[in-house]
């Protein structure tokens, strides 16, 4: 809390120090105008003082500077010639300062209201993220984990990308997925699937049974009352993995989702599914037999799970982000350090702004499994 208060004080202190700039400008223009020859009038330059104040000040500060500019314009008229104060030219300059100052004050009031609304939006989105998609624990059993979510919308912190982990008696189950569509509907769909995963992943069922349950849940949870079927209208691509404690092979069922990558000594290996299943929610159309793929994952390796917002991120020329190519040679074994470097590299590739949400999980295995 003290750090937050200190952070709030800094803009206030900076604004107070910058207030000297328009005040100094008003003083300088007033003195020069009074001392200048009668045919030279610098009064119109006073409007620059309230015009620059919204860059660092609020409505009260802008109103104060505008009032000082009007007073200065009046003093200039009295100092040069009292009769000039009553001239139409001088009165027009004062009226112009009043109109500009009033307009700027209204602008600052509306700007502050919008800033409060945006702050509330950010607060709500951050709260939703903590509830729906909290960061994964740094350690899960024998795994070291780091998670990263990059939202495409500046005001949103969560979208249709999802991930979750659950412990079983013999290992850790993870899911990473991407909901078809965007907006609040995608957030709702993601929340429903994550809830189903967190409930069912703890049960002593096979990975195929878990995926079949999730497939049914996608449609059951989203079906409106009175509807006979909604198959095909909503689907979610996902990879569901079972990572055993110890040195066992990772089991995976891929449901139309981009393949994981295992990074070993700087060499990436893409884990393509032999028989990928359809996305979750389309099982009733395809009646799939869920094939479980497996691959090695040793201590010292990094397992990367991600959504298509990563591989479909484009640079200014329209080139997709080449994930395997870019991470070749990266030797970071710490998941947090890896994701920090990855975030910088991805945002550099796209020029700082993503067109789609992107999520990534980096997982490392400790040498000695932990209970």
GROMACS .gro file of C-alpha atoms in nm:
model
  371
    1UNK     CA    1   0.000   0.000   0.000
    2UNK     CA    2   0.279   0.256   0.076
    3UNK     CA    3   0.431   0.186  -0.267
    4UNK     CA    4   0.096   0.245  -0.435
    5UNK     CA    5   0.048   0.577  -0.253
    6UNK     CA    6   0.399   0.684  -0.347
    7UNK     CA    7   0.320   0.598  -0.711
    8UNK     CA    8   0.009   0.818  -0.695
    9UNK     CA    9   0.205   1.110  -0.545
   10UNK     CA   10   0.463   1.117  -0.824
   11UNK     CA   11   0.226   1.242  -1.101
   12UNK     CA   12   0.092   1.507  -0.861
   13UNK     CA   13   0.442   1.632  -0.780
   14UNK     CA   14   0.536   1.632  -1.149
   15UNK     CA   15   0.223   1.830  -1.236
   16UNK     CA   16   0.298   2.090  -0.970
   17UNK     CA   17   0.652   2.139  -1.095
   18UNK     CA   18   0.537   2.167  -1.459
   19UNK     CA   19   0.281   2.429  -1.358
   20UNK     CA   20   0.570   2.675  -1.348
   21UNK     CA   21   0.596   2.658  -1.729
   22UNK     CA   22   0.259   2.820  -1.820
   23UNK     CA   23   0.287   3.065  -1.530
   24UNK     CA   24   0.633   3.171  -1.646
   25UNK     CA   25   0.496   3.207  -1.999
   26UNK     CA   26   0.214   3.434  -1.879
   27UNK     CA   27   0.459   3.651  -1.684
   28UNK     CA   28   0.704   3.673  -1.974
   29UNK     CA   29   0.437   3.762  -2.233
   30UNK     CA   30   0.282   4.021  -2.000
   31UNK     CA   31   0.612   4.198  -1.923
   32UNK     CA   32   0.725   4.202  -2.287
   33UNK     CA   33   0.384   4.323  -2.408
   34UNK     CA   34   0.379   4.612  -2.157
   35UNK     CA   35   0.732   4.720  -2.252
   36UNK     CA   36   0.683   4.673  -2.627
   37UNK     CA   37   0.604   4.962  -2.865
   38UNK     CA   38   0.232   5.055  -2.893
   39UNK     CA   39   0.199   4.892  -3.235
   40UNK     CA   40   0.311   4.548  -3.108
   41UNK     CA   41   0.055   4.334  -2.923
   42UNK     CA   42   0.161   3.997  -2.774
   43UNK     CA   43  -0.157   3.938  -2.573
   44UNK     CA   44  -0.290   3.665  -2.808
   45UNK     CA   45   0.012   3.453  -2.716
   46UNK     CA   46  -0.134   3.413  -2.365
   47UNK     CA   47  -0.369   3.145  -2.498
   48UNK     CA   48  -0.070   2.908  -2.522
   49UNK     CA   49  -0.054   2.885  -2.141
   50UNK     CA   50  -0.394   2.718  -2.080
   51UNK     CA   51  -0.355   2.524  -2.407
   52UNK     CA   52  -0.048   2.330  -2.280
   53UNK     CA   53  -0.171   2.281  -1.923
   54UNK     CA   54  -0.395   1.975  -1.996
   55UNK     CA   55  -0.078   1.785  -2.083
   56UNK     CA   56  -0.001   1.755  -1.712
   57UNK     CA   57  -0.289   1.911  -1.518
   58UNK     CA   58  -0.653   1.849  -1.438
   59UNK     CA   59  -0.960   2.074  -1.464
   60UNK     CA   60  -0.870   2.287  -1.160
   61UNK     CA   61  -0.517   2.347  -1.278
   62UNK     CA   62  -0.635   2.437  -1.628
   63UNK     CA   63  -0.900   2.669  -1.483
   64UNK     CA   64  -0.638   2.839  -1.264
   65UNK     CA   65  -0.400   2.900  -1.556
   66UNK     CA   66  -0.685   3.024  -1.777
   67UNK     CA   67  -0.792   3.267  -1.504
   68UNK     CA   68  -0.435   3.393  -1.469
   69UNK     CA   69  -0.419   3.445  -1.845
   70UNK     CA   70  -0.741   3.653  -1.837
   71UNK     CA   71  -0.607   3.858  -1.545
   72UNK     CA   72  -0.278   3.910  -1.727
   73UNK     CA   73  -0.462   4.026  -2.040
   74UNK     CA   74  -0.657   4.274  -1.828
   75UNK     CA   75  -0.342   4.404  -1.657
   76UNK     CA   76  -0.174   4.449  -1.996
   77UNK     CA   77  -0.465   4.664  -2.113
   78UNK     CA   78  -0.457   4.877  -1.796
   79UNK     CA   79  -0.078   4.916  -1.807
   80UNK     CA   80  -0.059   5.017  -2.173
   81UNK     CA   81  -0.364   5.245  -2.183
   82UNK     CA   82  -0.679   5.225  -1.965
   83UNK     CA   83  -0.887   5.326  -2.265
   84UNK     CA   84  -0.745   5.028  -2.460
   85UNK     CA   85  -0.908   4.792  -2.209
   86UNK     CA   86  -1.247   4.905  -2.337
   87UNK     CA   87  -1.152   4.862  -2.702
   88UNK     CA   88  -1.329   4.592  -2.902
   89UNK     CA   89  -0.994   4.428  -2.990
   90UNK     CA   90  -0.889   4.390  -2.627
   91UNK     CA   91  -1.230   4.269  -2.516
   92UNK     CA   92  -1.231   4.015  -2.799
   93UNK     CA   93  -0.897   3.881  -2.676
   94UNK     CA   94  -1.033   3.845  -2.321
   95UNK     CA   95  -1.348   3.670  -2.447
   96UNK     CA   96  -1.132   3.435  -2.656
   97UNK     CA   97  -0.925   3.344  -2.349
   98UNK     CA   98  -1.246   3.278  -2.153
   99UNK     CA   99  -1.386   3.054  -2.426
  100UNK     CA  100  -1.060   2.861  -2.470
  101UNK     CA  101  -1.017   2.820  -2.095
  102UNK     CA  102  -1.376   2.701  -2.047
  103UNK     CA  103  -1.346   2.454  -2.335
  104UNK     CA  104  -1.022   2.312  -2.195
  105UNK     CA  105  -1.174   2.273  -1.848
  106UNK     CA  106  -1.470   2.082  -1.997
  107UNK     CA  107  -1.227   1.867  -2.196
  108UNK     CA  108  -1.029   1.782  -1.881
  109UNK     CA  109  -1.347   1.693  -1.690
  110UNK     CA  110  -1.456   1.454  -1.966
  111UNK     CA  111  -1.105   1.310  -1.988
  112UNK     CA  112  -1.098   1.235  -1.616
  113UNK     CA  113  -1.439   1.069  -1.633
  114UNK     CA  114  -1.318   0.848  -1.917
  115UNK     CA  115  -1.001   0.767  -1.725
  116UNK     CA  116  -1.210   0.655  -1.427
  117UNK     CA  117  -1.423   0.435  -1.652
  118UNK     CA  118  -1.113   0.277  -1.806
  119UNK     CA  119  -0.965   0.222  -1.462
  120UNK     CA  120  -1.283   0.041  -1.356
  121UNK     CA  121  -1.272  -0.170  -1.673
  122UNK     CA  122  -0.912  -0.268  -1.600
  123UNK     CA  123  -1.001  -0.349  -1.240
  124UNK     CA  124  -1.293  -0.569  -1.344
  125UNK     CA  125  -1.090  -0.746  -1.612
  126UNK     CA  126  -0.804  -0.810  -1.369
  127UNK     CA  127  -1.051  -0.945  -1.112
  128UNK     CA  128  -1.206  -1.169  -1.379
  129UNK     CA  129  -0.865  -1.297  -1.476
  130UNK     CA  130  -0.780  -1.385  -1.117
  131UNK     CA  131  -1.105  -1.578  -1.085
  132UNK     CA  132  -1.129  -1.742  -1.428
  133UNK     CA  133  -0.766  -1.771  -1.528
  134UNK     CA  134  -0.535  -1.732  -1.231
  135UNK     CA  135  -0.160  -1.773  -1.289
  136UNK     CA  136  -0.044  -2.130  -1.251
  137UNK     CA  137   0.154  -2.212  -0.936
  138UNK     CA  138   0.529  -2.177  -0.972
  139UNK     CA  139   0.572  -2.538  -0.860
  140UNK     CA  140   0.331  -2.824  -0.926
  141UNK     CA  141   0.459  -3.155  -0.794
  142UNK     CA  142   0.787  -3.221  -0.971
  143UNK     CA  143   0.730  -2.941  -1.222
  144UNK     CA  144   0.847  -2.580  -1.236
  145UNK     CA  145   0.584  -2.375  -1.418
  146UNK     CA  146   0.548  -2.024  -1.562
  147UNK     CA  147   0.242  -1.893  -1.746
  148UNK     CA  148   0.195  -1.589  -1.968
  149UNK     CA  149  -0.121  -1.431  -2.108
  150UNK     CA  150  -0.100  -1.145  -2.359
  151UNK     CA  151  -0.435  -0.985  -2.439
  152UNK     CA  152  -0.485  -0.829  -2.781
  153UNK     CA  153  -0.723  -0.566  -2.642
  154UNK     CA  154  -0.550  -0.297  -2.438
  155UNK     CA  155  -0.831  -0.273  -2.181
  156UNK     CA  156  -0.892  -0.647  -2.148
  157UNK     CA  157  -0.678  -0.888  -1.951
  158UNK     CA  158  -0.858  -1.206  -2.045
  159UNK     CA  159  -1.018  -1.352  -2.357
  160UNK     CA  160  -1.087  -1.693  -2.506
  161UNK     CA  161  -0.747  -1.850  -2.442
  162UNK     CA  162  -0.732  -2.078  -2.140
  163UNK     CA  163  -0.505  -2.300  -1.935
  164UNK     CA  164  -0.526  -2.490  -1.608
  165UNK     CA  165  -0.347  -2.760  -1.411
  166UNK     CA  166  -0.461  -3.022  -1.163
  167UNK     CA  167  -0.272  -3.270  -0.947
  168UNK     CA  168  -0.348  -3.640  -0.942
  169UNK     CA  169  -0.199  -3.912  -0.725
  170UNK     CA  170   0.058  -3.997  -0.991
  171UNK     CA  171   0.129  -3.670  -1.170
  172UNK     CA  172  -0.006  -3.346  -1.312
  173UNK     CA  173  -0.273  -3.289  -1.572
  174UNK     CA  174  -0.274  -2.972  -1.782
  175UNK     CA  175  -0.497  -2.819  -2.044
  176UNK     CA  176  -0.426  -2.532  -2.281
  177UNK     CA  177  -0.694  -2.425  -2.524
  178UNK     CA  178  -0.851  -2.158  -2.740
  179UNK     CA  179  -1.224  -2.087  -2.770
  180UNK     CA  180  -1.377  -2.018  -3.110
  181UNK     CA  181  -1.484  -1.655  -3.126
  182UNK     CA  182  -1.404  -1.344  -2.926
  183UNK     CA  183  -1.549  -1.116  -2.663
  184UNK     CA  184  -1.742  -1.200  -2.348
  185UNK     CA  185  -1.896  -1.509  -2.509
  186UNK     CA  186  -1.549  -1.658  -2.549
  187UNK     CA  187  -1.464  -1.569  -2.188
  188UNK     CA  188  -1.780  -1.743  -2.069
  189UNK     CA  189  -1.704  -2.053  -2.278
  190UNK     CA  190  -1.349  -2.064  -2.143
  191UNK     CA  191  -1.476  -2.039  -1.785
  192UNK     CA  192  -1.719  -2.327  -1.838
  193UNK     CA  193  -1.450  -2.556  -1.981
  194UNK     CA  194  -1.202  -2.468  -1.708
  195UNK     CA  195  -1.465  -2.547  -1.445
  196UNK     CA  196  -1.532  -2.886  -1.602
  197UNK     CA  197  -1.159  -2.963  -1.621
  198UNK     CA  198  -1.094  -2.869  -1.259
  199UNK     CA  199  -1.377  -3.093  -1.143
  200UNK     CA  200  -1.296  -3.397  -1.358
  201UNK     CA  201  -0.916  -3.390  -1.380
  202UNK     CA  202  -0.878  -3.508  -1.020
  203UNK     CA  203  -1.078  -3.824  -1.083
  204UNK     CA  204  -0.898  -4.151  -1.144
  205UNK     CA  205  -1.006  -4.173  -1.507
  206UNK     CA  206  -0.799  -4.229  -1.817
  207UNK     CA  207  -0.696  -3.934  -2.029
  208UNK     CA  208  -0.936  -4.048  -2.302
  209UNK     CA  209  -1.227  -4.055  -2.057
  210UNK     CA  210  -1.136  -3.707  -1.933
  211UNK     CA  211  -1.132  -3.565  -2.286
  212UNK     CA  212  -1.464  -3.732  -2.371
  213UNK     CA  213  -1.617  -3.575  -2.061
  214UNK     CA  214  -1.479  -3.231  -2.154
  215UNK     CA  215  -1.611  -3.270  -2.508
  216UNK     CA  216  -1.963  -3.336  -2.379
  217UNK     CA  217  -1.936  -3.054  -2.125
  218UNK     CA  218  -1.860  -2.796  -2.392
  219UNK     CA  219  -2.201  -2.852  -2.550
  220UNK     CA  220  -2.403  -2.937  -2.238
  221UNK     CA  221  -2.297  -2.624  -2.052
  222UNK     CA  222  -2.361  -2.395  -2.348
  223UNK     CA  223  -2.693  -2.540  -2.467
  224UNK     CA  224  -2.985  -2.305  -2.419
  225UNK     CA  225  -3.300  -2.435  -2.248
  226UNK     CA  226  -3.528  -2.600  -2.502
  227UNK     CA  227  -3.256  -2.656  -2.762
  228UNK     CA  228  -3.215  -3.008  -2.889
  229UNK     CA  229  -2.856  -2.965  -2.999
  230UNK     CA  230  -2.585  -2.706  -3.044
  231UNK     CA  231  -2.311  -2.930  -3.177
  232UNK     CA  232  -2.087  -2.752  -3.421
  233UNK     CA  233  -2.185  -2.402  -3.307
  234UNK     CA  234  -1.924  -2.381  -3.034
  235UNK     CA  235  -1.593  -2.559  -3.015
  236UNK     CA  236  -1.263  -2.525  -2.835
  237UNK     CA  237  -0.925  -2.642  -2.956
  238UNK     CA  238  -0.713  -2.788  -2.678
  239UNK     CA  239  -0.418  -3.001  -2.578
  240UNK     CA  240  -0.473  -3.214  -2.267
  241UNK     CA  241  -0.161  -3.361  -2.111
  242UNK     CA  242  -0.080  -3.602  -1.831
  243UNK     CA  243   0.273  -3.549  -1.696
  244UNK     CA  244   0.373  -3.824  -1.452
  245UNK     CA  245   0.597  -3.762  -1.155
  246UNK     CA  246   0.940  -3.906  -1.213
  247UNK     CA  247   1.082  -3.985  -1.555
  248UNK     CA  248   0.777  -4.129  -1.730
  249UNK     CA  249   0.667  -4.020  -2.077
  250UNK     CA  250   0.412  -3.742  -2.115
  251UNK     CA  251   0.073  -3.853  -2.245
  252UNK     CA  252  -0.123  -3.615  -2.466
  253UNK     CA  253  -0.448  -3.591  -2.656
  254UNK     CA  254  -0.450  -3.315  -2.916
  255UNK     CA  255  -0.790  -3.170  -3.007
  256UNK     CA  256  -0.715  -2.953  -3.307
  257UNK     CA  257  -0.467  -2.738  -3.115
  258UNK     CA  258  -0.113  -2.626  -3.210
  259UNK     CA  259   0.144  -2.891  -3.106
  260UNK     CA  260   0.365  -2.856  -2.798
  261UNK     CA  261   0.738  -2.797  -2.830
  262UNK     CA  262   1.009  -2.957  -2.617
  263UNK     CA  263   1.328  -2.752  -2.591
  264UNK     CA  264   1.637  -2.959  -2.507
  265UNK     CA  265   1.976  -2.785  -2.490
  266UNK     CA  266   1.855  -2.514  -2.724
  267UNK     CA  267   1.710  -2.760  -2.979
  268UNK     CA  268   1.329  -2.745  -3.019
  269UNK     CA  269   1.126  -3.054  -3.109
  270UNK     CA  270   0.766  -3.009  -3.222
  271UNK     CA  271   0.538  -3.284  -3.087
  272UNK     CA  272   0.286  -3.350  -3.362
  273UNK     CA  273  -0.004  -3.579  -3.272
  274UNK     CA  274  -0.020  -3.904  -3.469
  275UNK     CA  275  -0.403  -3.910  -3.471
  276UNK     CA  276  -0.534  -3.571  -3.360
  277UNK     CA  277  -0.890  -3.553  -3.231
  278UNK     CA  278  -1.146  -3.290  -3.337
  279UNK     CA  279  -1.186  -2.979  -3.121
  280UNK     CA  280  -1.387  -3.012  -2.802
  281UNK     CA  281  -1.756  -2.972  -2.876
  282UNK     CA  282  -1.743  -3.153  -3.210
  283UNK     CA  283  -1.713  -3.506  -3.073
  284UNK     CA  284  -2.078  -3.587  -3.132
  285UNK     CA  285  -2.027  -3.511  -3.500
  286UNK     CA  286  -1.710  -3.717  -3.546
  287UNK     CA  287  -1.749  -3.984  -3.272
  288UNK     CA  288  -1.372  -3.994  -3.229
  289UNK     CA  289  -1.163  -4.264  -3.071
  290UNK     CA  290  -0.922  -4.062  -2.862
  291UNK     CA  291  -0.567  -4.166  -2.941
  292UNK     CA  292  -0.314  -4.097  -2.665
  293UNK     CA  293   0.026  -3.983  -2.793
  294UNK     CA  294   0.333  -3.988  -2.573
  295UNK     CA  295   0.673  -3.821  -2.583
  296UNK     CA  296   0.982  -3.795  -2.358
  297UNK     CA  297   1.027  -3.504  -2.121
  298UNK     CA  298   1.343  -3.518  -1.912
  299UNK     CA  299   1.491  -3.307  -1.635
  300UNK     CA  300   1.659  -3.004  -1.793
  301UNK     CA  301   1.409  -2.986  -2.082
  302UNK     CA  302   1.146  -2.716  -2.124
  303UNK     CA  303   0.796  -2.808  -2.241
  304UNK     CA  304   0.614  -2.527  -2.418
  305UNK     CA  305   0.236  -2.512  -2.450
  306UNK     CA  306   0.079  -2.220  -2.634
  307UNK     CA  307  -0.221  -2.096  -2.831
  308UNK     CA  308  -0.240  -1.997  -3.196
  309UNK     CA  309  -0.213  -1.630  -3.102
  310UNK     CA  310   0.161  -1.703  -3.077
  311UNK     CA  311   0.223  -1.876  -3.410
  312UNK     CA  312  -0.024  -1.655  -3.599
  313UNK     CA  313   0.127  -1.328  -3.476
  314UNK     CA  314   0.240  -1.128  -3.780
  315UNK     CA  315   0.506  -0.865  -3.828
  316UNK     CA  316   0.470  -0.555  -4.050
  317UNK     CA  317   0.530  -0.764  -4.363
  318UNK     CA  318   0.264  -1.023  -4.270
  319UNK     CA  319   0.515  -1.294  -4.173
  320UNK     CA  320   0.396  -1.532  -3.901
  321UNK     CA  321   0.602  -1.569  -3.585
  322UNK     CA  322   0.831  -1.871  -3.645
  323UNK     CA  323   0.824  -2.016  -3.294
  324UNK     CA  324   1.062  -2.310  -3.337
  325UNK     CA  325   1.306  -2.103  -3.539
  326UNK     CA  326   1.311  -1.812  -3.295
  327UNK     CA  327   1.368  -2.019  -2.982
  328UNK     CA  328   1.643  -2.233  -3.137
  329UNK     CA  329   1.955  -2.178  -2.930
  330UNK     CA  330   1.772  -2.048  -2.623
  331UNK     CA  331   1.926  -2.225  -2.326
  332UNK     CA  332   1.719  -2.079  -2.041
  333UNK     CA  333   1.619  -2.364  -1.810
  334UNK     CA  334   1.413  -2.144  -1.580
  335UNK     CA  335   1.052  -2.114  -1.705
  336UNK     CA  336   1.014  -1.755  -1.581
  337UNK     CA  337   1.336  -1.642  -1.750
  338UNK     CA  338   1.232  -1.816  -2.071
  339UNK     CA  339   0.888  -1.654  -2.082
  340UNK     CA  340   1.039  -1.313  -2.006
  341UNK     CA  341   1.266  -1.345  -2.309
  342UNK     CA  342   0.983  -1.491  -2.517
  343UNK     CA  343   0.748  -1.203  -2.435
  344UNK     CA  344   1.005  -0.945  -2.546
  345UNK     CA  345   1.082  -1.136  -2.865
  346UNK     CA  346   0.716  -1.186  -2.962
  347UNK     CA  347   0.620  -0.823  -2.902
  348UNK     CA  348   0.926  -0.710  -3.094
  349UNK     CA  349   0.819  -0.929  -3.387
  350UNK     CA  350   0.469  -0.777  -3.403
  351UNK     CA  351   0.578  -0.422  -3.330
  352UNK     CA  352   0.432  -0.414  -2.980
  353UNK     CA  353   0.068  -0.501  -3.054
  354UNK     CA  354  -0.095  -0.842  -3.099
  355UNK     CA  355  -0.398  -0.896  -3.321
  356UNK     CA  356  -0.514  -1.197  -3.117
  357UNK     CA  357  -0.482  -1.311  -2.758
  358UNK     CA  358  -0.179  -1.530  -2.693
  359UNK     CA  359  -0.102  -1.763  -2.405
  360UNK     CA  360   0.204  -1.975  -2.329
  361UNK     CA  361   0.307  -2.211  -2.051
  362UNK     CA  362   0.671  -2.307  -1.995
  363UNK     CA  363   0.728  -2.620  -1.785
  364UNK     CA  364   1.050  -2.762  -1.649
  365UNK     CA  365   1.102  -3.086  -1.459
  366UNK     CA  366   1.304  -3.088  -1.139
  367UNK     CA  367   1.571  -3.351  -1.095
  368UNK     CA  368   1.412  -3.489  -0.780
  369UNK     CA  369   1.032  -3.519  -0.781
  370UNK     CA  370   0.853  -3.334  -0.504
  371UNK     CA  371   0.547  -3.456  -0.322
   0.00000   0.00000   0.00000
